[in-house]
Structure formats: structure tokens, C-alpha cells
Short mmCIF file of C-alpha atoms in Angstrom, two decimals:
data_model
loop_
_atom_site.label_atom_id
_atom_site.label_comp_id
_atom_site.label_asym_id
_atom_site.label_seq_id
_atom_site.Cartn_x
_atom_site.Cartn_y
_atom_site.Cartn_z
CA UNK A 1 25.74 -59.09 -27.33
CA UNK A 2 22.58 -60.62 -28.23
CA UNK A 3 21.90 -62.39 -31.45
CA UNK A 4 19.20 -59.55 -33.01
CA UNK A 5 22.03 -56.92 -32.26
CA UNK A 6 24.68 -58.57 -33.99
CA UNK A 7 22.50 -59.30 -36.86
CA UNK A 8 21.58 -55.88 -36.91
CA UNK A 9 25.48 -55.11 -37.24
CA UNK A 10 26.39 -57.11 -39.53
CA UNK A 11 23.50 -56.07 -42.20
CA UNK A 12 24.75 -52.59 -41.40
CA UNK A 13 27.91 -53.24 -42.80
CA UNK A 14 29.63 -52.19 -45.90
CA UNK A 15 31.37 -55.57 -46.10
CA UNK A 16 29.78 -58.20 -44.74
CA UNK A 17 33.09 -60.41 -45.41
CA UNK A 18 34.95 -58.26 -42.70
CA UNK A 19 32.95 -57.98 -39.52
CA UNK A 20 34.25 -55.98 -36.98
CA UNK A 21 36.05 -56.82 -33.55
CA UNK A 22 33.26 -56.41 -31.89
CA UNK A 23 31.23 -58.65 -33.51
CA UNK A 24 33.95 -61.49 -33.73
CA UNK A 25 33.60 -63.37 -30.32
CA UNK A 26 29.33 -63.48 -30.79
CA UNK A 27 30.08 -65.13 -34.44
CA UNK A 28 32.42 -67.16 -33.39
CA UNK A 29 30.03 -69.07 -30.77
CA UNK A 30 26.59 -68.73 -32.70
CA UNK A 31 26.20 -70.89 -35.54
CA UNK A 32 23.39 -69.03 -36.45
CA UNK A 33 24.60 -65.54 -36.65
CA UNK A 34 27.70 -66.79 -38.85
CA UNK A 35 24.45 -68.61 -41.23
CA UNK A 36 23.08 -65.39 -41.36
CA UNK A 37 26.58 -63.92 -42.02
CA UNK A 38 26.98 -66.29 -45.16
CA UNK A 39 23.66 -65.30 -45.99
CA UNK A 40 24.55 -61.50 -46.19
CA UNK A 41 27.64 -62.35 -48.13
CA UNK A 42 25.60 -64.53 -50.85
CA UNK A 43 23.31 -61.91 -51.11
CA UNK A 44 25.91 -59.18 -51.62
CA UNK A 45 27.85 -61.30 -54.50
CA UNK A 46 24.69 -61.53 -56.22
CA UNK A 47 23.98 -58.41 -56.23
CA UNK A 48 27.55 -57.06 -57.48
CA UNK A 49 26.81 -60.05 -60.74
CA UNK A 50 23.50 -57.63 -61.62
CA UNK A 51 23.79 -56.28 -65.18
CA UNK A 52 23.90 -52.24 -64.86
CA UNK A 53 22.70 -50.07 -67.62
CA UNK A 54 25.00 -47.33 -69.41
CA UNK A 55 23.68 -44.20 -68.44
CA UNK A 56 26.13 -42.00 -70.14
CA UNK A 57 24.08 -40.50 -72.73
CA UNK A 58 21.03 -39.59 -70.09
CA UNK A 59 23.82 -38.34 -68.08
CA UNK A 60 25.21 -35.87 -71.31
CA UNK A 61 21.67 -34.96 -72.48
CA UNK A 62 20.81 -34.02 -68.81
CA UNK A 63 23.76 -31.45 -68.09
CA UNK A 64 23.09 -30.30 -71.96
CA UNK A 65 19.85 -28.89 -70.44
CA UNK A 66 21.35 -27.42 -67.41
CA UNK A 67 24.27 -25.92 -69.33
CA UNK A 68 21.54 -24.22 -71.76
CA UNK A 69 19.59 -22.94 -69.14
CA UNK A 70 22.36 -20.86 -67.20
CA UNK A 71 23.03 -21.60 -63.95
CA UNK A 72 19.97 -22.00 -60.86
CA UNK A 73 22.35 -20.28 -58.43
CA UNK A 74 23.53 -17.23 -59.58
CA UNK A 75 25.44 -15.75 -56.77
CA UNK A 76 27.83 -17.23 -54.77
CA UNK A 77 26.17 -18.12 -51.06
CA UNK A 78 28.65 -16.25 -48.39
CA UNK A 79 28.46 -17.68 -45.06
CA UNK A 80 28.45 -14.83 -42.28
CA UNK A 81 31.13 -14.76 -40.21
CA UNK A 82 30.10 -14.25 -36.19
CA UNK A 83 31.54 -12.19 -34.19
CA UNK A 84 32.76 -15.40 -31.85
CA UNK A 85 34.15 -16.84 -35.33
CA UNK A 86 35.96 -13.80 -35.34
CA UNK A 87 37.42 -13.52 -31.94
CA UNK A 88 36.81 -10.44 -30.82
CA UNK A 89 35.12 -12.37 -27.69
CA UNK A 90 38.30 -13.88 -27.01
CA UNK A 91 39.45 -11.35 -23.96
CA UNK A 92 36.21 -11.34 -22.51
CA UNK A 93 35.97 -15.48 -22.45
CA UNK A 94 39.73 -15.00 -21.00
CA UNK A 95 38.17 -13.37 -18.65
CA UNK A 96 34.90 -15.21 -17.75
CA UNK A 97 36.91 -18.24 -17.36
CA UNK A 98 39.16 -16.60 -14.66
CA UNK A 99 35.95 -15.37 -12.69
CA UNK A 100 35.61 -17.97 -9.77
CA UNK A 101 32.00 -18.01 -10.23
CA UNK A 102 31.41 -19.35 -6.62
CA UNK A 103 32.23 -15.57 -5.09
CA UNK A 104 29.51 -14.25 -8.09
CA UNK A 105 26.80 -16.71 -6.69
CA UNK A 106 27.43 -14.93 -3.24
CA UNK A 107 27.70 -11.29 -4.25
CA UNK A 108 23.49 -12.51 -6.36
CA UNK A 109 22.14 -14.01 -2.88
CA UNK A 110 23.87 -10.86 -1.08
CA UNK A 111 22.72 -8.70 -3.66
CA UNK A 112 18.88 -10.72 -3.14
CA UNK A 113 19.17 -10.30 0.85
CA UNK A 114 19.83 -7.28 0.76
CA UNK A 115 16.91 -6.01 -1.56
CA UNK A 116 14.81 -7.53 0.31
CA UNK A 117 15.84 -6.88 3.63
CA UNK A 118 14.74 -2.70 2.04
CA UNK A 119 11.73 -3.94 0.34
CA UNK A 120 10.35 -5.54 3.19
CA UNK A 121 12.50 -2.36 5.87
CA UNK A 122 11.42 0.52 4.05
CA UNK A 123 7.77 1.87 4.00
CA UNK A 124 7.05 2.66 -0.18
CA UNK A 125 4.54 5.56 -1.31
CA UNK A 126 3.57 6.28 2.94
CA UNK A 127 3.13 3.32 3.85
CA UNK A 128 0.25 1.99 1.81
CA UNK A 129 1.62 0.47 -1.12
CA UNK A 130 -0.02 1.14 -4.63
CA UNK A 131 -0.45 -2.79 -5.75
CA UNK A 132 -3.33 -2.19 -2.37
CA UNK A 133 -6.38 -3.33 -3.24
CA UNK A 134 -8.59 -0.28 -2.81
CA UNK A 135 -7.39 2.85 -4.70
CA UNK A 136 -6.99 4.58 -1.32
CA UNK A 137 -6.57 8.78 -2.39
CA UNK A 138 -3.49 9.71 0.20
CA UNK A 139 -4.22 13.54 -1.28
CA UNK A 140 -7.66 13.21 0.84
CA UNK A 141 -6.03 11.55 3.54
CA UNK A 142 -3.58 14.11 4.06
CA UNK A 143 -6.33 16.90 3.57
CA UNK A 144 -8.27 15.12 6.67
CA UNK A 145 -5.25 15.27 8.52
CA UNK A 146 -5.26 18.90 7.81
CA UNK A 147 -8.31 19.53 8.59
CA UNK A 148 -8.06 17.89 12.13
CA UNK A 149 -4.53 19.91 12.29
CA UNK A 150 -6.20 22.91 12.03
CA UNK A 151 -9.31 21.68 14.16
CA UNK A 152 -6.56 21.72 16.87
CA UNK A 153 -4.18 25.35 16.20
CA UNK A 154 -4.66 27.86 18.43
CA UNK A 155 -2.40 30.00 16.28
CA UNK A 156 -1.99 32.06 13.10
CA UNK A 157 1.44 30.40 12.56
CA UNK A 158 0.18 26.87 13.05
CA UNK A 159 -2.43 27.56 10.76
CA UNK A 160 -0.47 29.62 8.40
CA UNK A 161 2.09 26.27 8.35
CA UNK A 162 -1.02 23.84 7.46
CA UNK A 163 -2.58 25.82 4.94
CA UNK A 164 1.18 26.16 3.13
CA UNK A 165 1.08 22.45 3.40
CA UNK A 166 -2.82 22.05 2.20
CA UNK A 167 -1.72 24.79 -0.75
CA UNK A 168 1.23 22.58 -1.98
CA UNK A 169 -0.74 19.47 -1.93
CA UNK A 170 -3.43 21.17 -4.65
CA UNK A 171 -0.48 22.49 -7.08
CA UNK A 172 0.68 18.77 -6.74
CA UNK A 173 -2.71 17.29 -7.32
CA UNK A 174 -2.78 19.26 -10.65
CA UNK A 175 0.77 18.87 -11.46
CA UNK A 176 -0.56 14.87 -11.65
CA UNK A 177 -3.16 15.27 -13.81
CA UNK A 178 -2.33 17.75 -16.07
CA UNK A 179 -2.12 15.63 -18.87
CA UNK A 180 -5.51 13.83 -18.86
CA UNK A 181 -7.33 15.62 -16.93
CA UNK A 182 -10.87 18.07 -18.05
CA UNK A 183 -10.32 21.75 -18.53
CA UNK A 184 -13.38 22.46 -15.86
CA UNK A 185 -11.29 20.04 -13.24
CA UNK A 186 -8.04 21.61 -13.66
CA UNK A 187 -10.28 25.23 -13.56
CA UNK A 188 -11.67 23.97 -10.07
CA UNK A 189 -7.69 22.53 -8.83
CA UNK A 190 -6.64 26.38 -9.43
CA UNK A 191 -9.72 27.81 -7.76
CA UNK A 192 -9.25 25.80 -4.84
CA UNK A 193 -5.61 27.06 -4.72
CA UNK A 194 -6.80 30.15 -4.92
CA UNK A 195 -9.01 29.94 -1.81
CA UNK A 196 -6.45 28.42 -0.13
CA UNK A 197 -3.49 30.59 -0.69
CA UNK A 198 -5.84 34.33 -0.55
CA UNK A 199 -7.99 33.26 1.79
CA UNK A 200 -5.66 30.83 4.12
CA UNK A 201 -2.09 31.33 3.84
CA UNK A 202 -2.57 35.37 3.52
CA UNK A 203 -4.96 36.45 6.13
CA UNK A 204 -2.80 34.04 8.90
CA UNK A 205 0.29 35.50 7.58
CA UNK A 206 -1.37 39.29 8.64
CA UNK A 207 -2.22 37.47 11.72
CA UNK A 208 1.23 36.96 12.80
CA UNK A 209 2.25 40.41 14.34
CA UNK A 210 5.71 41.37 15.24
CA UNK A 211 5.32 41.79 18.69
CA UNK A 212 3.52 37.85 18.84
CA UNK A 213 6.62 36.20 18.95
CA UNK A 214 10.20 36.22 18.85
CA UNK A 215 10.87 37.96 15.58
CA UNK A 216 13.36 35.18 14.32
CA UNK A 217 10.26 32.53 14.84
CA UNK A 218 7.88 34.67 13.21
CA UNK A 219 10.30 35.01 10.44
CA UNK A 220 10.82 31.59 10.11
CA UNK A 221 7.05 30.82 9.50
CA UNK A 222 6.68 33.46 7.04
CA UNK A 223 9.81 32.17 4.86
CA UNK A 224 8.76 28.49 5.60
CA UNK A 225 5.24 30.02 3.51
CA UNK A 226 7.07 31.61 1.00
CA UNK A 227 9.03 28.62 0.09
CA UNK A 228 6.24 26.61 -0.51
CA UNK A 229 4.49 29.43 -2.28
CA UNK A 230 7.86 29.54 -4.12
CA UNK A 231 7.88 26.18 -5.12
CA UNK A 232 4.24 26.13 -6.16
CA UNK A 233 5.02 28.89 -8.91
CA UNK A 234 8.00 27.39 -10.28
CA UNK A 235 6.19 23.59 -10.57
CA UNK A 236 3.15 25.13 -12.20
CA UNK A 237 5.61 27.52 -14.37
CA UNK A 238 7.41 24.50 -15.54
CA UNK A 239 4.31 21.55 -16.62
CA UNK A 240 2.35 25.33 -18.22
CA UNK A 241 4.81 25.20 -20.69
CA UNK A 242 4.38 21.42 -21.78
CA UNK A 243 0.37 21.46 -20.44
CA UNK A 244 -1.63 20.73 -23.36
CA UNK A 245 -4.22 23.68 -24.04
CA UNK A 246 -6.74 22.42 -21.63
CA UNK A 247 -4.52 22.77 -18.69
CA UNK A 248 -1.95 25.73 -19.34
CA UNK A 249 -4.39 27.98 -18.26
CA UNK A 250 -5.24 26.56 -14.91
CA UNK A 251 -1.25 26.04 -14.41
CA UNK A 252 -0.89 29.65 -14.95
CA UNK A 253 -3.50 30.63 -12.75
CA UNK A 254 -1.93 28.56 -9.90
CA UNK A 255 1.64 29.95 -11.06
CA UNK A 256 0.28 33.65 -10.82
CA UNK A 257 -1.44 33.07 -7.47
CA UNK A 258 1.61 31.59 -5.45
CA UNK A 259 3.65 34.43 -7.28
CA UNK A 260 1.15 36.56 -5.87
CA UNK A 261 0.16 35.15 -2.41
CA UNK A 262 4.53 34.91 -1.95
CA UNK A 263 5.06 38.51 -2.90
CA UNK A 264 2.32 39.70 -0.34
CA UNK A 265 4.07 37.37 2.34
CA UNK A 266 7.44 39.17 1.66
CA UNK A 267 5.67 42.03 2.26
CA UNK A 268 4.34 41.25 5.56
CA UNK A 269 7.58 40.01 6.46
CA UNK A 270 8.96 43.05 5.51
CA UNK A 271 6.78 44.64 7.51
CA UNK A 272 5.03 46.75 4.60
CA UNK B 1 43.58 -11.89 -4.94
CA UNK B 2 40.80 -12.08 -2.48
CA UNK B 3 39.80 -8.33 -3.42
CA UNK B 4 38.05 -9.03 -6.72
CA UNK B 5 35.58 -11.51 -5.21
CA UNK B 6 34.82 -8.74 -2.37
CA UNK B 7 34.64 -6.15 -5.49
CA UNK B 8 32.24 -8.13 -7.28
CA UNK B 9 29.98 -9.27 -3.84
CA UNK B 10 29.99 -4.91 -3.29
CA UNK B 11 28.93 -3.97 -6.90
CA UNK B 12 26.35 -6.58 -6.74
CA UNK B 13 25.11 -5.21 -3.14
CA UNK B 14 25.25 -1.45 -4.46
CA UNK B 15 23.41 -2.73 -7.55
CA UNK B 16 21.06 -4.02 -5.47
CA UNK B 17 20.45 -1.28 -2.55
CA UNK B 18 20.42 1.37 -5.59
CA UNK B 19 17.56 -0.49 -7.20
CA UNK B 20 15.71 -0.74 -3.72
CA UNK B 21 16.07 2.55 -3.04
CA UNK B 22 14.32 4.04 -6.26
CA UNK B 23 10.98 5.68 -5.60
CA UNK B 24 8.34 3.52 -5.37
CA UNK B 25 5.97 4.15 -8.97
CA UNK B 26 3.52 5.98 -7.81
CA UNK B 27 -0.22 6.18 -9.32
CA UNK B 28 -0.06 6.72 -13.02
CA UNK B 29 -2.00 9.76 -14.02
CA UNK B 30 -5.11 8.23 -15.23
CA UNK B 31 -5.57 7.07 -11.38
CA UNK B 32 -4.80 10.19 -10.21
CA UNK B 33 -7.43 11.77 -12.63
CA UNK B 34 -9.65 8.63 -11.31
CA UNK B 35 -9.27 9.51 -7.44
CA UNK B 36 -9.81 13.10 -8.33
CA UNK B 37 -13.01 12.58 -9.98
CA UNK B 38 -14.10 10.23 -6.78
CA UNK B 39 -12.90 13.24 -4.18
CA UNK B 40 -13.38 16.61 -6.12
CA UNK B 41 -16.65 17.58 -4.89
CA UNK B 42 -14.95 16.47 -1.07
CA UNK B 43 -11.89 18.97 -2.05
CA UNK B 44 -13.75 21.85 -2.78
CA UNK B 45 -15.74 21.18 0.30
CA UNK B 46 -12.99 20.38 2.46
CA UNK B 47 -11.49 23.37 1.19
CA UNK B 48 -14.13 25.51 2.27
CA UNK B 49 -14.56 23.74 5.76
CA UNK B 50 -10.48 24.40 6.13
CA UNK B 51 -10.92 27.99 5.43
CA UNK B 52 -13.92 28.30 7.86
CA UNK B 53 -12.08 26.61 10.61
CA UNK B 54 -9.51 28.83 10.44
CA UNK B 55 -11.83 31.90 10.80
CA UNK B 56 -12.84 30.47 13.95
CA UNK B 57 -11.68 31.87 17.11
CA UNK B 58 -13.87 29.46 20.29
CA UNK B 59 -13.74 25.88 20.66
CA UNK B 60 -17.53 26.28 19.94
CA UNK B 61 -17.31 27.51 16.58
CA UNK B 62 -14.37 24.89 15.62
CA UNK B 63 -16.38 21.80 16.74
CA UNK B 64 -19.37 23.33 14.84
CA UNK B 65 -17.65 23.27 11.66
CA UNK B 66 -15.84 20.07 12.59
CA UNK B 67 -19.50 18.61 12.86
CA UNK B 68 -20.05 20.03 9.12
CA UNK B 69 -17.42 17.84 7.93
CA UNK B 70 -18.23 14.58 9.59
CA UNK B 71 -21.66 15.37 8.23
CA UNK B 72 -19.84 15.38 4.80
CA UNK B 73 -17.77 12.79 5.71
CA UNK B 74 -21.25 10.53 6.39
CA UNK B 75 -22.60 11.85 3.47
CA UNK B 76 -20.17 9.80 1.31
CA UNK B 77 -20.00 6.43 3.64
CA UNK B 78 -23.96 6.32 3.11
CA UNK B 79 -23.26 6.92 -0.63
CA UNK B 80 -20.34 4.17 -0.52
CA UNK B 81 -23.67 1.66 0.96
CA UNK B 82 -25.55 2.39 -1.36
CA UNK B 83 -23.20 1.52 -4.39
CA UNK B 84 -21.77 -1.46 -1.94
CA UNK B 85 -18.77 -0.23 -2.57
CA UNK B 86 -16.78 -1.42 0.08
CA UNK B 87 -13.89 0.20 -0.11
CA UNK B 88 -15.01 3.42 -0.42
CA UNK B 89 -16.81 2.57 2.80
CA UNK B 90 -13.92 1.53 4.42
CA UNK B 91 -11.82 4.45 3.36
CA UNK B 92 -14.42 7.21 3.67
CA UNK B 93 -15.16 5.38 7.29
CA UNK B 94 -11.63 6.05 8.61
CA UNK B 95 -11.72 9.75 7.48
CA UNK B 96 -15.03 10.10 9.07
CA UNK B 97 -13.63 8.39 12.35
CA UNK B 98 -10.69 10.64 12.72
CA UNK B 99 -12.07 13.80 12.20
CA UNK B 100 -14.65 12.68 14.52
CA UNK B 101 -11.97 11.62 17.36
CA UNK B 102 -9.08 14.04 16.26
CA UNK B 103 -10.95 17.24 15.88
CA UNK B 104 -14.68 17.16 17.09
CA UNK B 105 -14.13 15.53 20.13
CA UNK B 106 -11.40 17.57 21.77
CA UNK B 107 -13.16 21.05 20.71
CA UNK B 108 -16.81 19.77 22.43
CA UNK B 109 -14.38 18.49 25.35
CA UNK B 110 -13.16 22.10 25.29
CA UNK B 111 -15.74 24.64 24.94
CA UNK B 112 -17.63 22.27 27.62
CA UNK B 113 -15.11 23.68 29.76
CA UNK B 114 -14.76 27.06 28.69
CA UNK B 115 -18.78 27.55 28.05
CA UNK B 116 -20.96 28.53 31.13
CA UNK B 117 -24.23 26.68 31.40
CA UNK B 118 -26.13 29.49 32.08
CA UNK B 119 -25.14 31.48 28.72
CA UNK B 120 -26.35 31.14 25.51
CA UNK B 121 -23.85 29.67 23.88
CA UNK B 122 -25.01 26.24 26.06
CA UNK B 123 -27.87 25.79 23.94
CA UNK B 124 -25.82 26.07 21.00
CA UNK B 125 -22.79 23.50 22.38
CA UNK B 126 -25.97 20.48 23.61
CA UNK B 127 -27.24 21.30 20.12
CA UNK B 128 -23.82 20.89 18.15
CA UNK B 129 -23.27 17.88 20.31
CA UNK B 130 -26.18 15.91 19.99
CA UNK B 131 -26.09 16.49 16.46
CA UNK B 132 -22.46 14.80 15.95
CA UNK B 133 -24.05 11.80 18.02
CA UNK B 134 -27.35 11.52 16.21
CA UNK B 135 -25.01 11.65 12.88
CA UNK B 136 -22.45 9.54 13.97
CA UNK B 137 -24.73 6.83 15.26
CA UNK B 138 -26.94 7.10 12.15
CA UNK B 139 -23.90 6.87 10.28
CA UNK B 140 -22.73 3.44 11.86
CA UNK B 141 -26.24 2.16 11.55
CA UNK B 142 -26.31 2.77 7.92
CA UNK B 143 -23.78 0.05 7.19
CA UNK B 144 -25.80 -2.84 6.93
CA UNK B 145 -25.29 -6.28 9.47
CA UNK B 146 -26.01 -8.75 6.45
CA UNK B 147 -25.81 -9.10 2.89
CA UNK B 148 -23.01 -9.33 0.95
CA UNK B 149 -21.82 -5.83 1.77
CA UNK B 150 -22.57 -6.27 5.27
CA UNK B 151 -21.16 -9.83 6.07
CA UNK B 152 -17.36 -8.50 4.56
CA UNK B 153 -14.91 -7.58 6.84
CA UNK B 154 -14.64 -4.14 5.52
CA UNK B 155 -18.00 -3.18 6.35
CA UNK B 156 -17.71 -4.92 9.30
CA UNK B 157 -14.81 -3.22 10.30
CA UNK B 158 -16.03 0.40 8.72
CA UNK B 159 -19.24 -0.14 11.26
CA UNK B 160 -17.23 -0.92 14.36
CA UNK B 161 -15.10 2.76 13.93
CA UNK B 162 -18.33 4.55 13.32
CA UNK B 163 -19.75 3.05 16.25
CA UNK B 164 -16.65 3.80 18.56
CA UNK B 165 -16.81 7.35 17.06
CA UNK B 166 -20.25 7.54 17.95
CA UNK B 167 -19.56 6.08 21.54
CA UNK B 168 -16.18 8.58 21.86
CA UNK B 169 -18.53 11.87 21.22
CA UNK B 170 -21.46 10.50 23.20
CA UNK B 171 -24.56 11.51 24.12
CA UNK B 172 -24.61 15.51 25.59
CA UNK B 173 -25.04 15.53 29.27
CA UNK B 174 -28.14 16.56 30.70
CA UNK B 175 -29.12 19.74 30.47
CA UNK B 176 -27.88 21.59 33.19
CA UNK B 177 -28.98 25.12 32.02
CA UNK B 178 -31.11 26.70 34.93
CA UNK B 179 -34.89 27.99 33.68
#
């Protein structure tokens, strides 16, 4: 112990007469310290011989004025209780402290592996993922790919199957902008479907006689159309009713149409 | 003893593989709305050009109005130059390329073979395919070499496909129709 920290110690104490155990060996070999121990002691007789002046009737007149003007605090502070202070945590604790949390530090990096081993395995929105740089429309992508599709059918079923496809892909492109988008572009969405589903999906539908193929394929095109036709209407049925004025008509018009272009397929099918 | 560990390390996996597997978010609808404003005027026409294609019945008539599209198709690239937008050019370039490669090609391929030099329809198939050429090749040339729209990859990259599309289609052979 050095000499300022015993110093230090000994001011610090309540009675300088009494050092404490720790301090004993340092005073007993520094003749110093134990001078400025003396000193400490002088000083604190001194101040005990100090004249102190009766402050009893400050003291009455003070709590006079407090007891006249009613109390500062008028309601009793309450401390809230927690629900840990209350122990209703206790069980669950219990519990935590049973977990061996070596096995939960495995299950989070299996849990980690394994999300990324599908983040990294399996292809999000196609294949291109939306945080791409350029806003890339798959809609037109998928409408070139029709168009080369039916650059290369030689028949009215594999044309009747792209223009289903083509037909779906317009309901969805207004089913995703329904909300924000212009009355004039939702107008155009429904107009388009309309092309596509009376001037596409219907005419290759007539085109597919009975006697062109094996009646079970030929129905299997025409149902394959009528469930996407099908779907169309129920989709544009559904977002009419919460479409905002803009859009409900447009909605209805593509709702109408597939109910339309579906019933004329049934037809066909039926052979009607 | 040993099964709650296991119990916890499966929850955690389940958790985790449940999480994964939810959809990916696609585009909000206010991009939706913005990509449909970019590509309306190319879905009404593409529309049209669908329809028309299948009212087609020779390989003639199908690379005829496959040749309407790319000529669509080139319409927007050049537009995408002009605005140096680059990613427009580089989308609108692959579009271009495969309808070029995917559908044009194969039907001038085919009614070369099915269409007798000596009948009229010849005229029409040199005249349908030097057209795709001349557009193609005018198309790839648009896309400058330099600049700052020219010197990024994109463009770079956009150029090169319309240049191979261009060099896919080729030239029409040589006349071969007899006076």
C-alpha cells in the first residue's frame, strides 16, 4: 500500500483513532503516515470543541409553516409491483434453466443452414428475383413466349392451350392493379381479354372437330379452356366486389366474358 | 432425455423451412401499375399480333407477322436508346432476340422449303426475309459503340444478341426465281 492510498484511507474514516486492519502494517512502518494520522485526530478533537448554535426554535417555526400549509404530497406513492416481483414467471424460469441451451444453439445454426440451403436451392418469383435491378415485366416475357408458342402450333388445340394461357395472364394483370390503376387502363386490360378469349380461345375451340382427334384428347383441351375461363370469372367476380368504382366495371366485363367465352366452349364440347 | 433436444433442433428446422418456403413478395401494385404503363401499348399490340398469328394457316404468313413483331419489338429497343435507358434496352433486346430466333427463323426456314421458287409467293418470302435482316441489323446498329450508354455492359451485351439475331435470319439467298 502506498503512502497517498493510506492517507487517502485514513481521511476517509469516521474515526481516525481506529484505523482499520488494513491500514495497520503501512502505519506501523511509516512515520509519516502515523504524523499525518495524529494530524487527522487533532483536527477531529478540535472540531468536536466548536461551539454549535441551538437551532430549536428555527427548527419549530419551520415545521409551523409546513404544518399550516397541508401536506406537499398528498397521495401516498404506490410502487408497482412486476409481474417477475410477482412470480408468475417462476415456471417458465424453472423451465429456461432446465433447457440445455447448447442443443438450442444447434437446432438456430440448423434452423440457419437450412434456410439457406432453400434460399439459395429454390428459384423465387421464376427465377428473376424482384430485389433485380431492372424492373424486368415477366407478364411481357411470358406474352413473348406466347407469341413464339404460337409462331410454332400447327394446331387448333395447341393454339387453343396458349391463348387459355395468354387469357389468364390478362385477368391476372388486372387482378394486380385493380387498386391503383386508371379507369381507361383497366377498360383496355378487359378489351384485350376480350380479343383474346372471342377472338382466340373461341374460334380454335370450333377448330377442334370431333373426328380430329381422339375424342378423350379433344375433350381434354376443351375442359383444360374452360377451367381457365372458369377461373378467370370467379377471380374477376371476387376483386369486382372490393374494386373501387374505377375498376368494377372492367372486372365485370372480364367476369362476363370468361362466363361467356366458357359457356360457348361447353357448348362445343357438347357438341351443340 | 435426448428427445427434447431433437424436439427443439426439429421445431427450429420446421420453423425455418416453413419461413423459406413462403412465396416470394412479389411486385407491389404500384410496380405492377408501373410495368403496365411501360408495356400497355406492347400488350394491345402483342395481342393483336397473337390473334393474327393464329389466323394464319402457311409458314409464309406466320413469319410475316412474326416479322411485324420484331419490328415492334425494335421499335421499343430504339426508343430504350434514345432515353439511354439501359435496361429497357437490355430487356426489350432479349424479347426482340427470341422472337427473332424462336419464331421468325424456323417459319422462313420452313416456307423456304415448302415455297416453290417459281410461284409467287417467292417474291413475297425474299421480301419478308430481307426485311427481318435489314430490321434486325438496323436494330443492332442502333445501340451505340460509345458513350455512356454504349460503353455499359448492357448495351454491350443487348448489341451482341441483336447482331446474332441478325446473323441467325441472314441475308435471303439469291434470287433463284427464273424470268
Amino acid at each position: 500500500m502506498t503512502c497517498d492510498v493510506a492517507r487517502n484511507r485514513l481521511l476517509a474514516l469516521p474515526d481516525p483513532t481506529r484505523p482499520t486492519d488494513d491500514l495497520l502494517p503501512h502505519l506501523a512502518g511509516c512515520a509519516a503516515c502515523r504524523a499525518v494520522q495524529a494530524e487527522a485526530v487533532r483536527l477531529d478533537a478540535l472540531l468536536k470543541r466548536l461551539p454549535v448554535p441551538s437551532s430549536e426554535e428555527r427548527k419549530q417555526a419551520f415545521m409551523n409553516r409546513l404544518d399550516t400549509e397541508g401536506p406537499i404530497i398528498r397521495t401516498r406513492p404506490v410502487v408497482p409491483s412486476t409481474l417477475a416481483d410477482s412470480g408468475a414467471f417462476k415456471p417458465v424460469v424453472k423451465w429456461l434453466k432446465r433447457i440445455d441451451w447448447r442443443y438450442v444453439g444447434g437446432g438456430v445454426a440448423a434452423a440457419v443452414a437450412i434456410g439457406l440451403g432453400i434460399w439459395f436451392l429454390v428459384p423465387r418469383n421464376g427465377g428473376v428475383t424482384k430485389a433485380d435491378p431492372p424492373p424486368r415485366s415477366e407478364r411481357l416475357e411470358r406474352m413473348v413466349k406466347y407469341t413464339t408458342d404460337l409462331a410454332k402450333a400447327r394446331t387448333p388445340q395447341e393454339r387453343l392451350g396458349v391463348y387459355g394461357n395468354w387469357s389468364a395472364d390478362l385477368q391476372g394483370e388486372a387482378g394486380d392493379v385493380f387498386k391503383v390503376a386508371e379507369r381507361d387502363e383497366m377498360i383496355s386490360l378487359a378489351r384485350n381479354f376480350e380479343e383474346m378469349v372471342n377472338d382466340g380461345v373461341v374460334p380454335q375451340a370450333r377448330q377442334i372437330k370431333p373426328g380430329d382427334m381422339p375424342p378423350d384428347a379433344r375433350s381434354q383441351a376443351l375442359n383444360d379452356a374452360m377451367k381457365k375461363l372458369g377461373d378467370a370469372q370467379t377471380e374477376a367476380s371476387r376483386l369486382a366486389a372490393e374494386a373501387p368504382p374505377n375498376a368494377r366495371d372492367a372486372l365485370q366485363r372480364i367476369a362476363k366474358t370468361a362466363q361467356d367465352g366458357r359457356r360457348t366452349l361447353s357448348d362445343i364440347a357438347q357438341g351443340k | 432425455m435426448r428427445t427434447r433436444p431433437l424436439l427443439v433442433i426439429a421445431a427450429f428446422a420446421a420453423l425455418s423451412a416453413w419461413v423459406s418456403a413462403q412465396p416470394g413478395s412479389g411486385p407491389t401494385a404500384a410496380e405492377s401499375l408501373k410495368m403496365l404503363r411501360a408495356n400497355r401499348g406492347l400488350y394491345e399490340d402483342l395481342t393483336k399480333h397473337a390473334l393474327a398469328l393464329g389466323r394464319s394457316n402457311t409458314s409464309l404468313d406466320r413469319a410475316d407477322e412474326c416479322l411485324k413483331v420484331t419490328e415492334r419489338l425494335a421499335r421499343e429497343v430504339r426508343e430504350a436508346v434514345d432515353r439511354k435507358d439501359t435496361d429497357r434496352l437490355a430487356e426489350l433486346s432479349d424479347h426482340l432476340n427470341t422472337v427473332a430466333t424462336d419464331g421468325l427463323a424456323p417459319n422462313l426456314s420452313a416456307a423456304r422449303n415448302d415455297i416453290n421458287p417459281q410461284s409467287l409467293d417467292y417474291t413475297r418470302l425474299q421480301d419478308v426475309h430481307q426485311h427481318a435482316f435489314d430490321n434486325l441489323s438496323r436494330t443492332a446498329t442502333a445501340v451505340p459503340t460509345d458513350g455512356e450508354l454504349g460503353t455499359s455492359k448492357r448495351a454491350k451485351d443487348a448489341r451482341e444478341k441483336l447482331a446474332a439475331a441478325a446473323a441467325h435470319i441472314g441475308p435471303p439467298p439469291p434470287d433463284k426465281k427464273v424470268p
